[in-house]
Each structure stands twice: as C-alpha cells, then as structure tokens.
Amino acid sequence: MAFNIAIDGPAGAGKSTIARRVAKELSFIYVDTGAMYRAMALYFWRKGINPEDEEAVSAACDEITVTLSNEKGEQQVFLNGENVNGFIRTEEIGKMTSQVSAYGKVRQKLTQLQREMASSTDLIMDGRDIGTCVLPDAQVKIYLTASVETRGKRRFLELQEKGADCELGQICEDIRLRDEQDMNREISPLKRAEDAVLIDSSFMSIEEVVAQILKIVQKCRR
Ligand code: DC
C-alpha cells in the first residue's frame, strides 16, 4: 500500500518549500495540488470566463485536461498538453484560482485525479483539503500554518527579491482575503483535519519544520 503524507494550510505558510524538502529526504513524489487548480484557473482566464459565473466555469471544465510530470524532482503542470508552469504563479491567477476552486465541478475533477495518483505512489501532497477530503486515510497529516503577519512578510521579501514593486500592508490584506475565501467556501473548505498534527511555523525555521515532519513520519513507519 502506498504511503501518503497530506499537508494542508493557508496561503504562504511554506507548504510547498517544506513538502519539497521532505519529499527529497524520503525519495517520495511531491504533488502540489495548488498548481493543478491554478492551471484550471489559467484556462478560464485565457478564455475570458468570469470567475463569478459558476455555470460558465463548470461548463468549461470538460474542455480541460490537467496532467503532471516530474522532471529532475520538479513538478511540471500541463494544461491540455501545454507546460504552463511559467504562467500560473501571478497574483492575478492566484486570486482567480481561489474563486473558481470553490466550485464543485472544478474540485471533483481534480480530487479524482489526485486520489488516483496517491493510490499507487508514495507521495507527499499539499493543498487545502488533502487531509480532510482527498486523502482521509493518509498515514501522516500535517496542518501547517503561520500568522498573517509572518506569511505576509515572507511573501513581501520573496516579491522584493524578484524586483517587484509591492507593499506589505496590501500583501497582508490579500492573504487575509484569500484565507477567508478558502476557509469559508461550502465545499471542502480549508480546515485542520481532526487527526492532523498542527505546526505553527511563525517562529520556526524551514529546517525545524522539516525535521519535525520527518520525525512524525519515522514514528508512523516503524
Ligand atoms: O497553494 P496555492 O496558493 O497554489 O493555491 C491556490 C488556490 O488554489 C488557493 O487559494 C485555494 C486553491 N486550492 C484548493 O482549493 N485546494 C487545494 N487542494 C489546493 C489549492
């Protein structure tokens, strides 16, 4: 049986950085489910579909195929055969993703694909609903969070490093809005699974979080 690790948590908590490191340590595949939702949002955006129009978004879902591949340890996301890794990380697509990921048709499509992947492969999967909905039987579940201020500051530094013109207050506000949308939607809202270990990384280094998760995994595998 495949060994599955689920990591959920709000935007900017460091899930992908940490999941990538843990995957490397364990020689597991890392699956970033946010990228799959982002690829779908990119399709709607390119087609000019209004993200508030659930009917139009749902109808377009049947035109989309999302696939993943792993190249040199990095996940590549394909939208109808096109590698879209370079197009999905903008703030605009992030906002649209948060909106359209509330719809049942969008979630259904990706949830099924995610379960198929996890059934046969040892993997670490991160997202919002992995421990609660996609993989309720995952052997290890982590809920990784950090304060809005910490997450905002991390995002601010990241953007500054890329040379982007940004403002800390606005970034914190965007994060708050995203939390609210992701936590209050009707279907599969972001929440901690009852059996998930809570890790607040506000005052922890990446190495400390990775070490804590590896310890939990070791205990489970014994
Ligand atoms: O992790 P991320 O920032 O790339 O995710 C972008 C959006 O996708 C996030 O705001 C909510 C949505 N998402 C989701 O609803 N369920 C997941 N399993 C992963 C992401």
Coordinates of C-alpha atoms and ligand atoms in Angstrom, one line a residue:
M1 CA 0.0 0.0 0.0
A2 CA 1.3 3.5 -0.8
F3 CA 2.4 5.8 2.0
N4 CA 0.7 9.2 1.8
I5 CA 1.6 12.4 3.6
A6 CA -1.0 15.2 3.5
I7 CA 0.0 18.8 4.2
D8 CA -2.7 21.4 4.3
G9 CA -2.7 25.0 5.4
P10 CA -3.3 28.6 4.4
A11 CA -1.5 30.5 1.6
G12 CA 2.1 31.4 2.3
A13 CA 2.6 29.0 5.2
G14 CA 5.5 27.5 3.4
K15 CA 3.8 24.2 2.5
S16 CA 5.5 23.8 -0.9
T17 CA 9.0 24.6 0.3
I18 CA 8.7 22.2 3.2
A19 CA 6.9 19.4 1.3
R20 CA 9.5 19.6 -1.5
R21 CA 12.3 19.1 1.1
V22 CA 10.5 16.3 2.9
A23 CA 9.9 14.5 -0.4
K24 CA 13.6 14.7 -1.2
E25 CA 14.6 13.3 2.1
L26 CA 12.2 10.4 1.7
S27 CA 12.5 9.9 -2.0
F28 CA 8.8 10.5 -2.3
I29 CA 7.0 12.2 -5.2
Y30 CA 5.8 15.7 -4.3
V31 CA 2.4 16.8 -5.6
D32 CA 1.5 20.5 -5.4
T33 CA -2.3 20.5 -5.9
G34 CA -2.5 24.3 -5.8
A35 CA -0.7 24.2 -9.2
M36 CA -3.4 22.0 -10.6
Y37 CA -6.1 24.4 -9.5
R38 CA -4.0 27.3 -10.9
A39 CA -3.7 25.5 -14.3
M40 CA -7.5 25.3 -14.5
A41 CA -7.9 29.0 -13.5
L42 CA -5.4 29.9 -16.2
Y43 CA -7.7 28.2 -18.8
F44 CA -10.7 30.2 -17.6
W45 CA -8.7 33.4 -17.6
R46 CA -7.4 32.9 -21.1
K47 CA -10.9 32.1 -22.3
G48 CA -12.2 35.3 -20.7
I49 CA -14.6 33.4 -18.5
N50 CA -15.9 35.4 -15.5
P51 CA -14.8 33.6 -12.3
E52 CA -18.0 34.6 -10.6
D53 CA -20.1 32.7 -13.3
E54 CA -20.2 29.2 -11.8
E55 CA -22.3 27.9 -14.7
A56 CA -19.8 29.0 -17.3
V57 CA -16.8 27.8 -15.3
S58 CA -18.4 24.4 -14.8
A59 CA -19.3 24.0 -18.4
A60 CA -15.7 24.8 -19.5
C61 CA -14.3 22.1 -17.1
D62 CA -15.0 19.4 -19.7
E63 CA -12.6 21.1 -22.1
I64 CA -9.7 20.8 -19.7
T65 CA -7.2 18.1 -19.1
V66 CA -4.6 18.6 -16.4
T67 CA -1.6 16.3 -16.2
L68 CA 1.6 16.3 -14.1
S69 CA 5.0 15.1 -14.7
N70 CA 8.2 15.1 -12.6
E71 CA 11.3 16.4 -14.2
K72 CA 14.5 16.5 -12.1
G73 CA 12.4 16.5 -8.9
E74 CA 10.3 19.5 -10.0
Q75 CA 6.6 19.1 -10.7
Q76 CA 5.6 20.2 -14.2
V77 CA 1.9 21.0 -14.8
F78 CA 0.3 20.6 -18.2
L79 CA -2.9 22.2 -19.4
N80 CA -4.2 20.4 -22.4
G81 CA -0.7 19.2 -23.2
E82 CA 1.0 22.6 -22.7
N83 CA 3.5 23.1 -19.9
V84 CA 2.1 26.0 -18.0
N85 CA 4.5 26.2 -15.0
G86 CA 5.7 29.6 -16.1
F87 CA 2.2 31.2 -16.3
I88 CA 0.4 30.1 -13.1
R89 CA 2.2 32.0 -10.3
T90 CA 0.9 35.5 -10.8
E91 CA -1.2 37.3 -8.2
E92 CA -4.0 37.6 -10.7
I93 CA -4.1 33.9 -11.4
G94 CA -3.8 33.2 -7.6
K95 CA -6.9 35.3 -6.9
M96 CA -8.9 33.7 -9.7
T97 CA -7.8 30.2 -8.5
S98 CA -9.2 30.9 -5.0
Q99 CA -12.5 32.0 -6.6
V100 CA -13.0 29.1 -9.0
S101 CA -11.7 26.4 -6.6
A102 CA -14.9 26.9 -4.6
Y103 CA -17.0 25.2 -7.4
G104 CA -17.9 21.6 -7.1
K105 CA -17.2 20.7 -10.7
V106 CA -13.7 22.1 -10.5
R107 CA -13.0 20.3 -7.3
Q108 CA -14.5 17.0 -8.4
K109 CA -12.2 16.9 -11.5
L110 CA -9.0 17.4 -9.6
T111 CA -9.9 15.4 -6.5
Q112 CA -10.4 12.3 -8.6
L113 CA -7.0 12.7 -10.3
Q114 CA -5.3 13.3 -7.0
R115 CA -6.7 10.2 -5.5
E116 CA -5.6 8.1 -8.5
M117 CA -2.1 9.4 -8.1
A118 CA -1.9 8.7 -4.4
S119 CA -3.3 5.2 -4.6
S120 CA -0.2 3.7 -6.2
T121 CA 2.6 6.0 -5.2
D122 CA 4.4 7.0 -2.0
L123 CA 3.9 10.8 -2.1
I124 CA 3.5 14.0 -0.2
M125 CA 0.6 16.1 -1.4
D126 CA 0.0 19.7 -0.3
G127 CA -3.2 21.8 -0.6
R128 CA -6.2 22.9 1.4
D129 CA -8.4 19.7 1.6
I130 CA -5.9 16.9 1.3
G131 CA -6.2 15.5 4.9
T132 CA -10.0 16.3 5.1
C133 CA -11.3 15.2 1.7
V134 CA -8.8 14.0 -0.9
L135 CA -6.8 11.5 1.3
P136 CA -8.8 11.0 4.5
D137 CA -6.7 7.8 5.1
A138 CA -3.3 9.4 4.7
Q139 CA -0.8 7.8 7.1
V140 CA 0.5 11.3 8.1
K141 CA -1.5 14.5 8.2
I142 CA 0.0 17.9 8.9
Y143 CA -1.7 21.3 9.2
L144 CA 0.9 23.9 8.6
T145 CA 0.1 27.5 9.5
A146 CA 1.7 30.8 10.5
S147 CA 0.4 34.2 11.5
V148 CA -0.9 36.5 8.7
E149 CA 2.0 38.9 9.6
T150 CA 4.6 36.2 9.2
R151 CA 3.2 34.9 5.9
G152 CA 2.8 38.5 4.6
K153 CA 6.4 39.3 5.4
R154 CA 7.7 36.1 3.8
R155 CA 5.7 36.9 0.6
F156 CA 6.9 40.5 0.7
L157 CA 10.6 39.5 0.8
E158 CA 10.1 36.9 -1.9
L159 CA 8.5 39.6 -4.2
Q160 CA 11.1 42.2 -3.4
E161 CA 13.8 39.7 -4.3
K162 CA 12.2 39.3 -7.7
G163 CA 12.3 43.1 -8.0
A164 CA 8.6 43.6 -7.8
D165 CA 7.1 46.8 -6.5
C166 CA 4.9 45.8 -3.6
E167 CA 3.5 47.0 -0.3
L168 CA 3.5 44.9 2.9
G169 CA 0.1 46.1 4.1
Q170 CA -1.5 45.2 0.7
I171 CA 0.1 41.8 0.7
C172 CA -1.2 41.0 4.2
E173 CA -4.7 42.2 3.2
D174 CA -4.6 39.9 0.1
I175 CA -3.6 37.0 2.3
R176 CA -6.4 37.7 4.7
L177 CA -8.9 37.8 1.9
R178 CA -7.6 34.5 0.5
D179 CA -7.8 32.8 3.9
E180 CA -11.4 34.0 4.2
Q181 CA -12.3 32.6 0.8
D182 CA -10.6 29.3 1.2
M183 CA -11.8 28.7 4.8
N184 CA -15.4 29.8 4.3
R185 CA -16.4 28.1 1.0
E186 CA -19.1 25.4 1.2
I187 CA -17.3 22.5 -0.5
S188 CA -14.0 21.3 1.1
P189 CA -13.1 24.4 3.0
L190 CA -9.6 24.8 4.4
K191 CA -9.6 23.4 7.9
R192 CA -7.5 21.2 10.1
A193 CA -8.4 17.5 9.9
E194 CA -9.1 16.2 13.4
D195 CA -6.2 13.8 13.2
A196 CA -3.7 16.3 11.7
V197 CA -0.7 17.5 13.6
L198 CA -0.7 21.3 13.9
I199 CA 2.6 23.0 13.2
D200 CA 2.7 26.8 13.6
S201 CA 5.9 27.9 11.7
S202 CA 5.7 31.6 12.7
F203 CA 8.8 31.2 14.8
M204 CA 10.4 28.1 13.2
S205 CA 13.0 27.7 10.5
I206 CA 12.3 25.6 7.4
E207 CA 14.8 23.1 8.8
E208 CA 13.0 22.8 12.1
V209 CA 9.7 22.2 10.4
V210 CA 11.2 19.6 8.0
A211 CA 12.8 17.8 11.0
Q212 CA 9.6 17.7 12.9
I213 CA 7.7 16.2 10.0
L214 CA 10.4 13.6 9.3
K215 CA 10.2 12.5 13.0
I216 CA 6.4 12.1 12.7
V217 CA 6.8 10.0 9.5
Q218 CA 9.5 7.8 11.1
K219 CA 7.3 7.0 14.0
C220 CA 4.4 6.0 11.7
R221 CA 6.6 3.8 9.5
R222 CA 8.1 1.8 12.4
Ligands
DC1 O1 -1.4 26.7 -2.7 P1 -1.7 27.7 -3.8 O2 -1.5 29.2 -3.3 O3 -1.0 27.5 -5.1 O4 -3.3 27.6 -4.1 C1 -4.0 28.4 -4.9 C2 -5.5 28.3 -4.6 O5 -6.0 27.1 -5.0 C3 -5.9 28.5 -3.2 O6 -6.2 29.8 -2.9 C4 -7.1 27.6 -3.0 C5 -7.0 26.6 -4.1 N1 -6.7 25.2 -3.7 C6 -7.7 24.5 -3.2 O7 -8.8 24.9 -3.2 N2 -7.5 23.2 -2.9 C7 -6.3 22.6 -2.9 N3 -6.1 21.3 -2.6 C8 -5.2 23.4 -3.4 C9 -5.4 24.7 -3.7

